[in-house]
Amino acid sequence: MLPIDRRGFVRLSALATLTWQARAGTALAQQPQADAAHLLMLNKPADEWLEAFPLGNGRLGAMVRGGIDREVISLNEDTLWSGQPIAALSADPSSLAKIRRLVLAGDHHGADRFSRTMQGLYSQSYQPLTNLTLDFEPQGATTDYHRALVLDTAMATTVYRQGGILFERETLVSHPAQIIVVRIVADHNGAISCRIALDSLLRSTERSAGTRIVQTGKAPTVCKPDYDNVPDPIVYSDVPGRGMAFATIVDVRSDGIVTPDAGGLRVERAGSIELRIAAATGFRGFVQAPDLPISVVEAAASATLARVAGLSCNALRRDHVAAHQVLYRRAQLDLGPPRLDATTDRRRIADFKQPDPGLAALLFHFGRYLLIATSRPGTQPANLQGIWSDKVRPPWSCNHTTNINMEMNYWPAETCNLADCHLPLIDHIERLATTGAVTARTYYDMPGWCLHHNTDLWAMTNPVGEGKGDPNWANWPMGAPWLAQHVWDHFAFGGDVEYLRRRAWPLMRGAAEFCSAWLIRGPANGHLTTAPSISPENLFLASDGRPAAISAGCTMDLALIRNLFANCIAAMEVLGTAKAFAEQLQQRLLALEPYRIGRHGQLQEWSEDFAEQDAGHRHISHLYPLYPGTEFTPRSTPDMANGVRASMLRREQNGGAATGWSRAWATAIWARLADPVATARSLQFFVRDSLVNNLFDTHPAPGHVLFQIDGNFGITAAIAEMLMQSHDGEIAVLPALPTNWSSGSVKGLRARGGTEVDIDWVVDRINVRLRGTARTIIVRPPPGFVVGGSAAGAAADGTARIVTQAGRVTALVLIKAKTAA
């Protein structure tokens, strides 16, 4: 734990001294290892929003730049989106039949063209709330600067000296209090003078009242995606419910003199300043117009501040840290301290070609930190940028993209012991099932529910594109079975039968009903297949050599449906219900189009062995059966696993996995293939190519990289897969451990069935501890290790069958085979 001073501040000035000593040649290892393992530290302010330190409580987000004479903290609120609920969209009932005729006749280009007639409105956009600006009077030359993000306490701190005076700023976003707190102190009384203001990119007005700044405004009623080149992409309306109101209030507490200043406040000659910031919006639910008056929204923000008015800064900080650590400290990975002897984390990233296991551990913790910051029970699910955005028209609308990104955001939730943080996604899936049932009926005349490429706060489910979107993304219809996998996983890891009965099963059944109705008999062989079918965002070359998107029976469709039907059958066995439906799904499973191996030895992406337009495409959707699916494993389906390996190699050899999220997915694929060398190499590429200096994952774009949070979550999940896997009916210990991770420990990983797994290892010995319910568990040692001692019997295949008892720890020792007695 970092040292705390009498004011309740992290004594980062002492930590800075250690850092400066390290740069002069003193080992930073003198500092407690837990600090470095959970600490991001940089020696210059952020040059832009992208490099700021992120803070969040699931609802409120803050990006702290760490400026010196001017600090800008960008704020977000998770329900502040453009738009309002829209009336249900529909398509001509004959459209689906026409597309199917075109597909089955081999007219892929005709199917692509006609699919645009079924496209509906684009999603709405996640909006920036406001910028808090702090303009300080300079006190002289700046020295001894650093800024830090402490993951274990979820606080950002800026420390520097000017004119011999030490200045410290600390920012937190409290979940218990539902406010943002900024504390500014100096070690000389009266040394701080600054102007405080709010500046929103949305239509807003500001006023100062006593020691408060009040900003009120309204979001647009329409905000087109940044890639949609139209004359008026942003439209505001004065009609109630056409766009939502918002309010932000800053309450200033200081020992200095506070006076109004042109809609802001000025503080003079202070030794300390404390800012408490509350925000509210007019959101009333995904099917209700956001028509709350601005006065009501402002009153809600004011009431939040009133509820915590009697709490001291120390009490706010204590409650915030305690609530954060309940989640954050569930898991721990120790691979040795990261190398902090370089001048910035950017240098550490560039030097990752040299072994630095500690940086991998920091990435693991950073991903868990981000999930806690963006997704708490009762909040909205994490979007493309989590909870943070600084643009009115952000990249891809900062929406929920459901052909990989929304799902990847939640890959670490169960394995990394943050099941609570999975709940906002499951809540939103319930909303999507409501609107998706309308889309399934009005677009396709089918039962159940469906979801296409995008969704937003309003739970839209229609195909997007407005008649001009490329069908390889705009018309993809398989969001429901993919999200249903998350619904099932929450049960598979937690085992809550009541949750399965009340929440999971209705969602899974609805998705299965749609998918069952979506299947048709292929004319060539009579297998059940999907048409139209799209492998997300990739294109194949049709017989005329031109690229096309729509065919029949893409591998990902078949994999999603297989997983969904199998999970539904398992759920019905647990619940003892709907046996006729289980038999129907079983029959349809047996009749599905089979997977195929293509001419390159690869798992085919399409039912025909088409040539890809881009052999190095970023999407690897056809590898879903291996990960995040559970259908393929190297032991149970070796031929298919080898096909996955060939596919992954082919992608990489042609420049694939070049985006952050794609490289994270590739890393998880190599981990599932139990290939430690390829896994380590893939992790190295992720760090080298995809991170900025605050460890945010990026996506390449013309002129400037873009922040996309999915890669951060994906790489955290991949690291967990390197350490423990539980998808194959057993717990595999260290299945893809890089050779340079020669010793270490991990605590609190979660296996299916609810078992928590702790592992510590050195070169020739592995200690495993299991905690959870009473059950029999099969444990698989890594290659070269065997079960030690006689407490657990080893099977012929080297696995051990362990009987655990509820509430007790069961220990197991694995030893190098050559040293076995």
PDB file of N, CA, C and O in Angstrom, residues 394-457:
ATOM      1  N   PRO A 394     -17.467  10.918 -32.167  1.00  0.00           N
ATOM      2  CA  PRO A 394     -16.275  10.115 -31.865  1.00  0.00           C
ATOM      3  C   PRO A 394     -16.094   8.998 -32.893  1.00  0.00           C
ATOM      4  O   PRO A 394     -17.008   8.700 -33.678  1.00  0.00           O
ATOM      5  N   PRO A 395     -14.939   8.349 -32.911  1.00  0.00           N
ATOM      6  CA  PRO A 395     -14.723   7.252 -33.860  1.00  0.00           C
ATOM      7  C   PRO A 395     -15.808   6.180 -33.723  1.00  0.00           C
ATOM      8  O   PRO A 395     -16.105   5.721 -32.619  1.00  0.00           O
ATOM      9  N   TRP A 396     -16.398   5.819 -34.862  1.00  0.00           N
ATOM     10  CA  TRP A 396     -17.456   4.799 -34.918  1.00  0.00           C
ATOM     11  C   TRP A 396     -18.578   5.091 -33.913  1.00  0.00           C
ATOM     12  O   TRP A 396     -19.217   4.183 -33.381  1.00  0.00           O
ATOM     13  N   SER A 397     -18.809   6.367 -33.651  1.00  0.00           N
ATOM     14  CA  SER A 397     -19.872   6.833 -32.750  1.00  0.00           C
ATOM     15  C   SER A 397     -19.647   6.424 -31.295  1.00  0.00           C
ATOM     16  O   SER A 397     -20.506   6.658 -30.453  1.00  0.00           O
ATOM     17  N   CYS A 398     -18.505   5.800 -31.014  1.00  0.00           N
ATOM     18  CA  CYS A 398     -18.233   5.304 -29.655  1.00  0.00           C
ATOM     19  C   CYS A 398     -19.423   4.469 -29.179  1.00  0.00           C
ATOM     20  O   CYS A 398     -19.841   4.534 -28.026  1.00  0.00           O
ATOM     21  N   ASN A 399     -19.946   3.642 -30.101  1.00  0.00           N
ATOM     22  CA  ASN A 399     -21.144   2.871 -29.782  1.00  0.00           C
ATOM     23  C   ASN A 399     -20.761   1.465 -29.327  1.00  0.00           C
ATOM     24  O   ASN A 399     -19.632   1.218 -28.909  1.00  0.00           O
ATOM     25  N   HIS A 400     -21.704   0.563 -29.383  1.00  0.00           N
ATOM     26  CA  HIS A 400     -21.449  -0.839 -29.075  1.00  0.00           C
ATOM     27  C   HIS A 400     -21.432  -1.613 -30.396  1.00  0.00           C
ATOM     28  O   HIS A 400     -22.478  -1.767 -31.047  1.00  0.00           O
ATOM     29  N   THR A 401     -20.260  -2.062 -30.808  1.00  0.00           N
ATOM     30  CA  THR A 401     -20.120  -2.807 -32.048  1.00  0.00           C
ATOM     31  C   THR A 401     -20.087  -4.289 -31.709  1.00  0.00           C
ATOM     32  O   THR A 401     -19.219  -4.745 -30.960  1.00  0.00           O
ATOM     33  N   THR A 402     -21.028  -5.036 -32.266  1.00  0.00           N
ATOM     34  CA  THR A 402     -21.333  -6.358 -31.721  1.00  0.00           C
ATOM     35  C   THR A 402     -20.731  -7.513 -32.513  1.00  0.00           C
ATOM     36  O   THR A 402     -21.020  -8.670 -32.217  1.00  0.00           O
ATOM     37  N   ASN A 403     -19.891  -7.217 -33.518  1.00  0.00           N
ATOM     38  CA  ASN A 403     -19.285  -8.330 -34.251  1.00  0.00           C
ATOM     39  C   ASN A 403     -17.911  -8.705 -33.714  1.00  0.00           C
ATOM     40  O   ASN A 403     -17.232  -9.527 -34.292  1.00  0.00           O
ATOM     41  N   ILE A 404     -17.475  -8.081 -32.605  1.00  0.00           N
ATOM     42  CA  ILE A 404     -16.312  -8.490 -31.831  1.00  0.00           C
ATOM     43  C   ILE A 404     -16.128  -7.573 -30.629  1.00  0.00           C
ATOM     44  O   ILE A 404     -15.865  -8.028 -29.520  1.00  0.00           O
ATOM     45  N   ASN A 405     -16.269  -6.261 -30.815  1.00  0.00           N
ATOM     46  CA  ASN A 405     -15.760  -5.306 -29.839  1.00  0.00           C
ATOM     47  C   ASN A 405     -16.530  -5.323 -28.522  1.00  0.00           C
ATOM     48  O   ASN A 405     -15.936  -5.314 -27.441  1.00  0.00           O
ATOM     49  N   MET A 406     -17.855  -5.342 -28.589  1.00  0.00           N
ATOM     50  CA  MET A 406     -18.649  -5.366 -27.358  1.00  0.00           C
ATOM     51  C   MET A 406     -18.365  -6.639 -26.567  1.00  0.00           C
ATOM     52  O   MET A 406     -18.261  -6.611 -25.335  1.00  0.00           O
ATOM     53  N   GLU A 407     -18.233  -7.745 -27.278  1.00  0.00           N
ATOM     54  CA  GLU A 407     -17.980  -9.013 -26.597  1.00  0.00           C
ATOM     55  C   GLU A 407     -16.576  -9.045 -25.986  1.00  0.00           C
ATOM     56  O   GLU A 407     -16.399  -9.470 -24.833  1.00  0.00           O
ATOM     57  N   MET A 408     -15.566  -8.585 -26.737  1.00  0.00           N
ATOM     58  CA  MET A 408     -14.202  -8.605 -26.221  1.00  0.00           C
ATOM     59  C   MET A 408     -14.067  -7.767 -24.948  1.00  0.00           C
ATOM     60  O   MET A 408     -13.274  -8.094 -24.057  1.00  0.00           O
ATOM     61  N   ASN A 409     -14.857  -6.696 -24.856  1.00  0.00           N
ATOM     62  CA  ASN A 409     -14.821  -5.880 -23.637  1.00  0.00           C
ATOM     63  C   ASN A 409     -15.053  -6.714 -22.381  1.00  0.00           C
ATOM     64  O   ASN A 409     -14.586  -6.356 -21.294  1.00  0.00           O
ATOM     65  N   TYR A 410     -15.781  -7.812 -22.529  1.00  0.00           N
ATOM     66  CA  TYR A 410     -16.162  -8.599 -21.353  1.00  0.00           C
ATOM     67  C   TYR A 410     -15.491  -9.967 -21.302  1.00  0.00           C
ATOM     68  O   TYR A 410     -15.834 -10.782 -20.444  1.00  0.00           O
ATOM     69  N   TRP A 411     -14.524 -10.218 -22.171  1.00  0.00           N
ATOM     70  CA  TRP A 411     -13.813 -11.493 -22.105  1.00  0.00           C
ATOM     71  C   TRP A 411     -13.142 -11.733 -20.753  1.00  0.00           C
ATOM     72  O   TRP A 411     -13.131 -12.867 -20.266  1.00  0.00           O
ATOM     73  N   PRO A 412     -12.566 -10.730 -20.086  1.00  0.00           N
ATOM     74  CA  PRO A 412     -11.908 -11.037 -18.806  1.00  0.00           C
ATOM     75  C   PRO A 412     -12.846 -11.071 -17.603  1.00  0.00           C
ATOM     76  O   PRO A 412     -12.399 -11.395 -16.499  1.00  0.00           O
ATOM     77  N   ALA A 413     -14.118 -10.765 -17.788  1.00  0.00           N
ATOM     78  CA  ALA A 413     -14.996 -10.575 -16.628  1.00  0.00           C
ATOM     79  C   ALA A 413     -15.065 -11.803 -15.734  1.00  0.00           C
ATOM     80  O   ALA A 413     -14.928 -11.697 -14.504  1.00  0.00           O
ATOM     81  N   GLU A 414     -15.264 -12.976 -16.304  1.00  0.00           N
ATOM     82  CA  GLU A 414     -15.444 -14.172 -15.483  1.00  0.00           C
ATOM     83  C   GLU A 414     -14.095 -14.769 -15.068  1.00  0.00           C
ATOM     84  O   GLU A 414     -13.882 -15.084 -13.897  1.00  0.00           O
ATOM     85  N   THR A 415     -13.164 -14.927 -16.010  1.00  0.00           N
ATOM     86  CA  THR A 415     -11.890 -15.577 -15.671  1.00  0.00           C
ATOM     87  C   THR A 415     -11.074 -14.751 -14.694  1.00  0.00           C
ATOM     88  O   THR A 415     -10.330 -15.301 -13.891  1.00  0.00           O
ATOM     89  N   CYS A 416     -11.224 -13.429 -14.744  1.00  0.00           N
ATOM     90  CA  CYS A 416     -10.453 -12.551 -13.857  1.00  0.00           C
ATOM     91  C   CYS A 416     -11.232 -12.159 -12.617  1.00  0.00           C
ATOM     92  O   CYS A 416     -10.880 -11.200 -11.918  1.00  0.00           O
ATOM     93  N   ASN A 417     -12.317 -12.908 -12.327  1.00  0.00           N
ATOM     94  CA  ASN A 417     -13.017 -12.781 -11.052  1.00  0.00           C
ATOM     95  C   ASN A 417     -13.729 -11.442 -10.891  1.00  0.00           C
ATOM     96  O   ASN A 417     -13.788 -10.888  -9.793  1.00  0.00           O
ATOM     97  N   LEU A 418     -14.273 -10.924 -11.990  1.00  0.00           N
ATOM     98  CA  LEU A 418     -15.033  -9.679 -11.955  1.00  0.00           C
ATOM     99  C   LEU A 418     -16.438  -9.911 -12.515  1.00  0.00           C
ATOM    100  O   LEU A 418     -16.937  -9.149 -13.335  1.00  0.00           O
ATOM    101  N   ALA A 419     -17.061 -10.983 -12.052  1.00  0.00           N
ATOM    102  CA  ALA A 419     -18.386 -11.336 -12.570  1.00  0.00           C
ATOM    103  C   ALA A 419     -19.393 -10.220 -12.336  1.00  0.00           C
ATOM    104  O   ALA A 419     -20.317 -10.027 -13.150  1.00  0.00           O
ATOM    105  N   ASP A 420     -19.252  -9.458 -11.251  1.00  0.00           N
ATOM    106  CA  ASP A 420     -20.157  -8.332 -10.986  1.00  0.00           C
ATOM    107  C   ASP A 420     -20.124  -7.339 -12.142  1.00  0.00           C
ATOM    108  O   ASP A 420     -21.141  -6.734 -12.500  1.00  0.00           O
ATOM    109  N   CYS A 421     -18.923  -7.152 -12.714  1.00  0.00           N
ATOM    110  CA  CYS A 421     -18.755  -6.191 -13.799  1.00  0.00           C
ATOM    111  C   CYS A 421     -19.340  -6.696 -15.111  1.00  0.00           C
ATOM    112  O   CYS A 421     -19.459  -5.925 -16.074  1.00  0.00           O
ATOM    113  N   HIS A 422     -19.700  -7.978 -15.173  1.00  0.00           N
ATOM    114  CA  HIS A 422     -20.355  -8.553 -16.348  1.00  0.00           C
ATOM    115  C   HIS A 422     -21.828  -8.145 -16.419  1.00  0.00           C
ATOM    116  O   HIS A 422     -22.440  -8.165 -17.493  1.00  0.00           O
ATOM    117  N   LEU A 423     -22.397  -7.777 -15.280  1.00  0.00           N
ATOM    118  CA  LEU A 423     -23.846  -7.574 -15.194  1.00  0.00           C
ATOM    119  C   LEU A 423     -24.369  -6.453 -16.083  1.00  0.00           C
ATOM    120  O   LEU A 423     -25.464  -6.586 -16.647  1.00  0.00           O
ATOM    121  N   PRO A 424     -23.655  -5.313 -16.236  1.00  0.00           N
ATOM    122  CA  PRO A 424     -24.194  -4.296 -17.156  1.00  0.00           C
ATOM    123  C   PRO A 424     -24.388  -4.804 -18.577  1.00  0.00           C
ATOM    124  O   PRO A 424     -25.336  -4.396 -19.257  1.00  0.00           O
ATOM    125  N   LEU A 425     -23.510  -5.683 -19.038  1.00  0.00           N
ATOM    126  CA  LEU A 425     -23.708  -6.264 -20.362  1.00  0.00           C
ATOM    127  C   LEU A 425     -24.961  -7.130 -20.375  1.00  0.00           C
ATOM    128  O   LEU A 425     -25.781  -7.054 -21.305  1.00  0.00           O
ATOM    129  N   ILE A 426     -25.140  -7.956 -19.368  1.00  0.00           N
ATOM    130  CA  ILE A 426     -26.307  -8.842 -19.323  1.00  0.00           C
ATOM    131  C   ILE A 426     -27.593  -8.030 -19.208  1.00  0.00           C
ATOM    132  O   ILE A 426     -28.608  -8.348 -19.842  1.00  0.00           O
ATOM    133  N   ASP A 427     -27.550  -6.948 -18.426  1.00  0.00           N
ATOM    134  CA  ASP A 427     -28.705  -6.047 -18.365  1.00  0.00           C
ATOM    135  C   ASP A 427     -29.049  -5.518 -19.748  1.00  0.00           C
ATOM    136  O   ASP A 427     -30.224  -5.447 -20.138  1.00  0.00           O
ATOM    137  N   HIS A 428     -28.019  -5.120 -20.492  1.00  0.00           N
ATOM    138  CA  HIS A 428     -28.276  -4.543 -21.818  1.00  0.00           C
ATOM    139  C   HIS A 428     -28.754  -5.614 -22.792  1.00  0.00           C
ATOM    140  O   HIS A 428     -29.566  -5.312 -23.685  1.00  0.00           O
ATOM    141  N   ILE A 429     -28.269  -6.830 -22.641  1.00  0.00           N
ATOM    142  CA  ILE A 429     -28.758  -7.914 -23.508  1.00  0.00           C
ATOM    143  C   ILE A 429     -30.266  -8.099 -23.303  1.00  0.00           C
ATOM    144  O   ILE A 429     -30.999  -8.368 -24.273  1.00  0.00           O
ATOM    145  N   GLU A 430     -30.736  -7.964 -22.075  1.00  0.00           N
ATOM    146  CA  GLU A 430     -32.181  -8.054 -21.849  1.00  0.00           C
ATOM    147  C   GLU A 430     -32.922  -6.948 -22.594  1.00  0.00           C
ATOM    148  O   GLU A 430     -34.004  -7.173 -23.149  1.00  0.00           O
ATOM    149  N   ARG A 431     -32.339  -5.748 -22.616  1.00  0.00           N
ATOM    150  CA  ARG A 431     -32.962  -4.663 -23.374  1.00  0.00           C
ATOM    151  C   ARG A 431     -32.937  -4.970 -24.874  1.00  0.00           C
ATOM    152  O   ARG A 431     -33.918  -4.720 -25.598  1.00  0.00           O
ATOM    153  N   LEU A 432     -31.813  -5.514 -25.336  1.00  0.00           N
ATOM    154  CA  LEU A 432     -31.694  -5.857 -26.749  1.00  0.00           C
ATOM    155  C   LEU A 432     -32.673  -6.954 -27.154  1.00  0.00           C
ATOM    156  O   LEU A 432     -33.172  -6.974 -28.286  1.00  0.00           O
ATOM    157  N   ALA A 433     -32.944  -7.880 -26.248  1.00  0.00           N
ATOM    158  CA  ALA A 433     -33.907  -8.933 -26.553  1.00  0.00           C
ATOM    159  C   ALA A 433     -35.311  -8.356 -26.750  1.00  0.00           C
ATOM    160  O   ALA A 433     -36.097  -8.880 -27.553  1.00  0.00           O
ATOM    161  N   THR A 434     -35.603  -7.278 -26.044  1.00  0.00           N
ATOM    162  CA  THR A 434     -36.911  -6.626 -26.207  1.00  0.00           C
ATOM    163  C   THR A 434     -37.025  -5.973 -27.579  1.00  0.00           C
ATOM    164  O   THR A 434     -37.980  -6.231 -28.335  1.00  0.00           O
ATOM    165  N   THR A 435     -36.059  -5.133 -27.924  1.00  0.00           N
ATOM    166  CA  THR A 435     -36.117  -4.475 -29.227  1.00  0.00           C
ATOM    167  C   THR A 435     -35.801  -5.454 -30.352  1.00  0.00           C
ATOM    168  O   THR A 435     -36.351  -5.343 -31.456  1.00  0.00           O
ATOM    169  N   GLY A 436     -34.935  -6.440 -30.072  1.00  0.00           N
ATOM    170  CA  GLY A 436     -34.553  -7.414 -31.091  1.00  0.00           C
ATOM    171  C   GLY A 436     -35.684  -8.339 -31.477  1.00  0.00           C
ATOM    172  O   GLY A 436     -35.701  -8.868 -32.609  1.00  0.00           O
ATOM    173  N   ALA A 437     -36.632  -8.558 -30.568  1.00  0.00           N
ATOM    174  CA  ALA A 437     -37.803  -9.371 -30.925  1.00  0.00           C
ATOM    175  C   ALA A 437     -38.651  -8.643 -31.964  1.00  0.00           C
ATOM    176  O   ALA A 437     -39.219  -9.271 -32.877  1.00  0.00           O
ATOM    177  N   VAL A 438     -38.724  -7.320 -31.842  1.00  0.00           N
ATOM    178  CA  VAL A 438     -39.461  -6.530 -32.837  1.00  0.00           C
ATOM    179  C   VAL A 438     -38.738  -6.583 -34.176  1.00  0.00           C
ATOM    180  O   VAL A 438     -39.364  -6.763 -35.229  1.00  0.00           O
ATOM    181  N   THR A 439     -37.407  -6.451 -34.153  1.00  0.00           N
ATOM    182  CA  THR A 439     -36.643  -6.504 -35.400  1.00  0.00           C
ATOM    183  C   THR A 439     -36.772  -7.867 -36.070  1.00  0.00           C
ATOM    184  O   THR A 439     -36.938  -7.958 -37.290  1.00  0.00           O
ATOM    185  N   ALA A 440     -36.697  -8.928 -35.297  1.00  0.00           N
ATOM    186  CA  ALA A 440     -36.822 -10.277 -35.873  1.00  0.00           C
ATOM    187  C   ALA A 440     -38.174 -10.443 -36.563  1.00  0.00           C
ATOM    188  O   ALA A 440     -38.270 -11.052 -37.643  1.00  0.00           O
ATOM    189  N   ARG A 441     -39.205  -9.875 -35.964  1.00  0.00           N
ATOM    190  CA  ARG A 441     -40.549 -10.028 -36.526  1.00  0.00           C
ATOM    191  C   ARG A 441     -40.751  -9.116 -37.736  1.00  0.00           C
ATOM    192  O   ARG A 441     -41.266  -9.540 -38.772  1.00  0.00           O
ATOM    193  N   THR A 442     -40.341  -7.825 -37.610  1.00  0.00           N
ATOM    194  CA  THR A 442     -40.658  -6.862 -38.669  1.00  0.00           C
ATOM    195  C   THR A 442     -39.704  -6.944 -39.856  1.00  0.00           C
ATOM    196  O   THR A 442     -40.073  -6.562 -40.972  1.00  0.00           O
ATOM    197  N   TYR A 443     -38.495  -7.437 -39.646  1.00  0.00           N
ATOM    198  CA  TYR A 443     -37.546  -7.577 -40.746  1.00  0.00           C
ATOM    199  C   TYR A 443     -37.621  -8.949 -41.402  1.00  0.00           C
ATOM    200  O   TYR A 443     -37.469  -9.067 -42.621  1.00  0.00           O
ATOM    201  N   TYR A 444     -37.812  -9.979 -40.578  1.00  0.00           N
ATOM    202  CA  TYR A 444     -37.648 -11.340 -41.103  1.00  0.00           C
ATOM    203  C   TYR A 444     -38.843 -12.251 -40.872  1.00  0.00           C
ATOM    204  O   TYR A 444     -38.820 -13.410 -41.290  1.00  0.00           O
ATOM    205  N   ASP A 445     -39.866 -11.744 -40.150  1.00  0.00           N
ATOM    206  CA  ASP A 445     -41.042 -12.561 -39.828  1.00  0.00           C
ATOM    207  C   ASP A 445     -40.620 -13.844 -39.112  1.00  0.00           C
ATOM    208  O   ASP A 445     -41.058 -14.941 -39.451  1.00  0.00           O
ATOM    209  N   MET A 446     -39.759 -13.686 -38.109  1.00  0.00           N
ATOM    210  CA  MET A 446     -39.217 -14.836 -37.384  1.00  0.00           C
ATOM    211  C   MET A 446     -39.430 -14.672 -35.889  1.00  0.00           C
ATOM    212  O   MET A 446     -39.566 -13.562 -35.376  1.00  0.00           O
ATOM    213  N   PRO A 447     -39.438 -15.791 -35.157  1.00  0.00           N
ATOM    214  CA  PRO A 447     -39.580 -15.733 -33.699  1.00  0.00           C
ATOM    215  C   PRO A 447     -38.249 -15.362 -33.051  1.00  0.00           C
ATOM    216  O   PRO A 447     -37.218 -15.228 -33.710  1.00  0.00           O
ATOM    217  N   GLY A 448     -38.282 -15.235 -31.718  1.00  0.00           N
ATOM    218  CA  GLY A 448     -37.058 -14.949 -30.976  1.00  0.00           C
ATOM    219  C   GLY A 448     -36.606 -13.510 -31.148  1.00  0.00           C
ATOM    220  O   GLY A 448     -37.411 -12.615 -31.422  1.00  0.00           O
ATOM    221  N   TRP A 449     -35.305 -13.298 -31.008  1.00  0.00           N
ATOM    222  CA  TRP A 449     -34.767 -11.936 -31.131  1.00  0.00           C
ATOM    223  C   TRP A 449     -33.442 -11.972 -31.880  1.00  0.00           C
ATOM    224  O   TRP A 449     -32.758 -12.997 -31.904  1.00  0.00           O
ATOM    225  N   CYS A 450     -33.119 -10.858 -32.512  1.00  0.00           N
ATOM    226  CA  CYS A 450     -31.878 -10.777 -33.272  1.00  0.00           C
ATOM    227  C   CYS A 450     -31.224  -9.422 -33.041  1.00  0.00           C
ATOM    228  O   CYS A 450     -31.833  -8.493 -32.499  1.00  0.00           O
ATOM    229  N   LEU A 451     -29.990  -9.336 -33.465  1.00  0.00           N
ATOM    230  CA  LEU A 451     -29.194  -8.114 -33.310  1.00  0.00           C
ATOM    231  C   LEU A 451     -28.199  -8.063 -34.448  1.00  0.00           C
ATOM    232  O   LEU A 451     -27.592  -9.086 -34.796  1.00  0.00           O
ATOM    233  N   HIS A 452     -28.013  -6.861 -34.983  1.00  0.00           N
ATOM    234  CA  HIS A 452     -27.079  -6.698 -36.086  1.00  0.00           C
ATOM    235  C   HIS A 452     -25.775  -6.048 -35.593  1.00  0.00           C
ATOM    236  O   HIS A 452     -25.406  -6.232 -34.448  1.00  0.00           O
ATOM    237  N   HIS A 453     -25.127  -5.305 -36.447  1.00  0.00           N
ATOM    238  CA  HIS A 453     -23.732  -4.885 -36.246  1.00  0.00           C
ATOM    239  C   HIS A 453     -23.537  -3.888 -35.110  1.00  0.00           C
ATOM    240  O   HIS A 453     -22.488  -3.887 -34.462  1.00  0.00           O
ATOM    241  N   ASN A 454     -24.487  -3.009 -34.883  1.00  0.00           N
ATOM    242  CA  ASN A 454     -24.332  -1.926 -33.900  1.00  0.00           C
ATOM    243  C   ASN A 454     -25.518  -1.862 -32.960  1.00  0.00           C
ATOM    244  O   ASN A 454     -26.637  -2.231 -33.318  1.00  0.00           O
ATOM    245  N   THR A 455     -25.239  -1.334 -31.775  1.00  0.00           N
ATOM    246  CA  THR A 455     -26.319  -0.934 -30.888  1.00  0.00           C
ATOM    247  C   THR A 455     -25.835   0.268 -30.079  1.00  0.00           C
ATOM    248  O   THR A 455     -24.689   0.698 -30.188  1.00  0.00           O
ATOM    249  N   ASP A 456     -26.745   0.803 -29.265  1.00  0.00           N
ATOM    250  CA  ASP A 456     -26.433   2.041 -28.543  1.00  0.00           C
ATOM    251  C   ASP A 456     -27.232   2.090 -27.251  1.00  0.00           C
ATOM    252  O   ASP A 456     -27.806   1.074 -26.818  1.00  0.00           O
ATOM    253  N   LEU A 457     -27.286   3.256 -26.624  1.00  0.00           N
ATOM    254  CA  LEU A 457     -28.034   3.422 -25.376  1.00  0.00           C
ATOM    255  C   LEU A 457     -29.496   3.033 -25.542  1.00  0.00           C
ATOM    256  O   LEU A 457     -30.119   2.523 -24.599  1.00  0.00           O
TER     257      LEU A 457
END
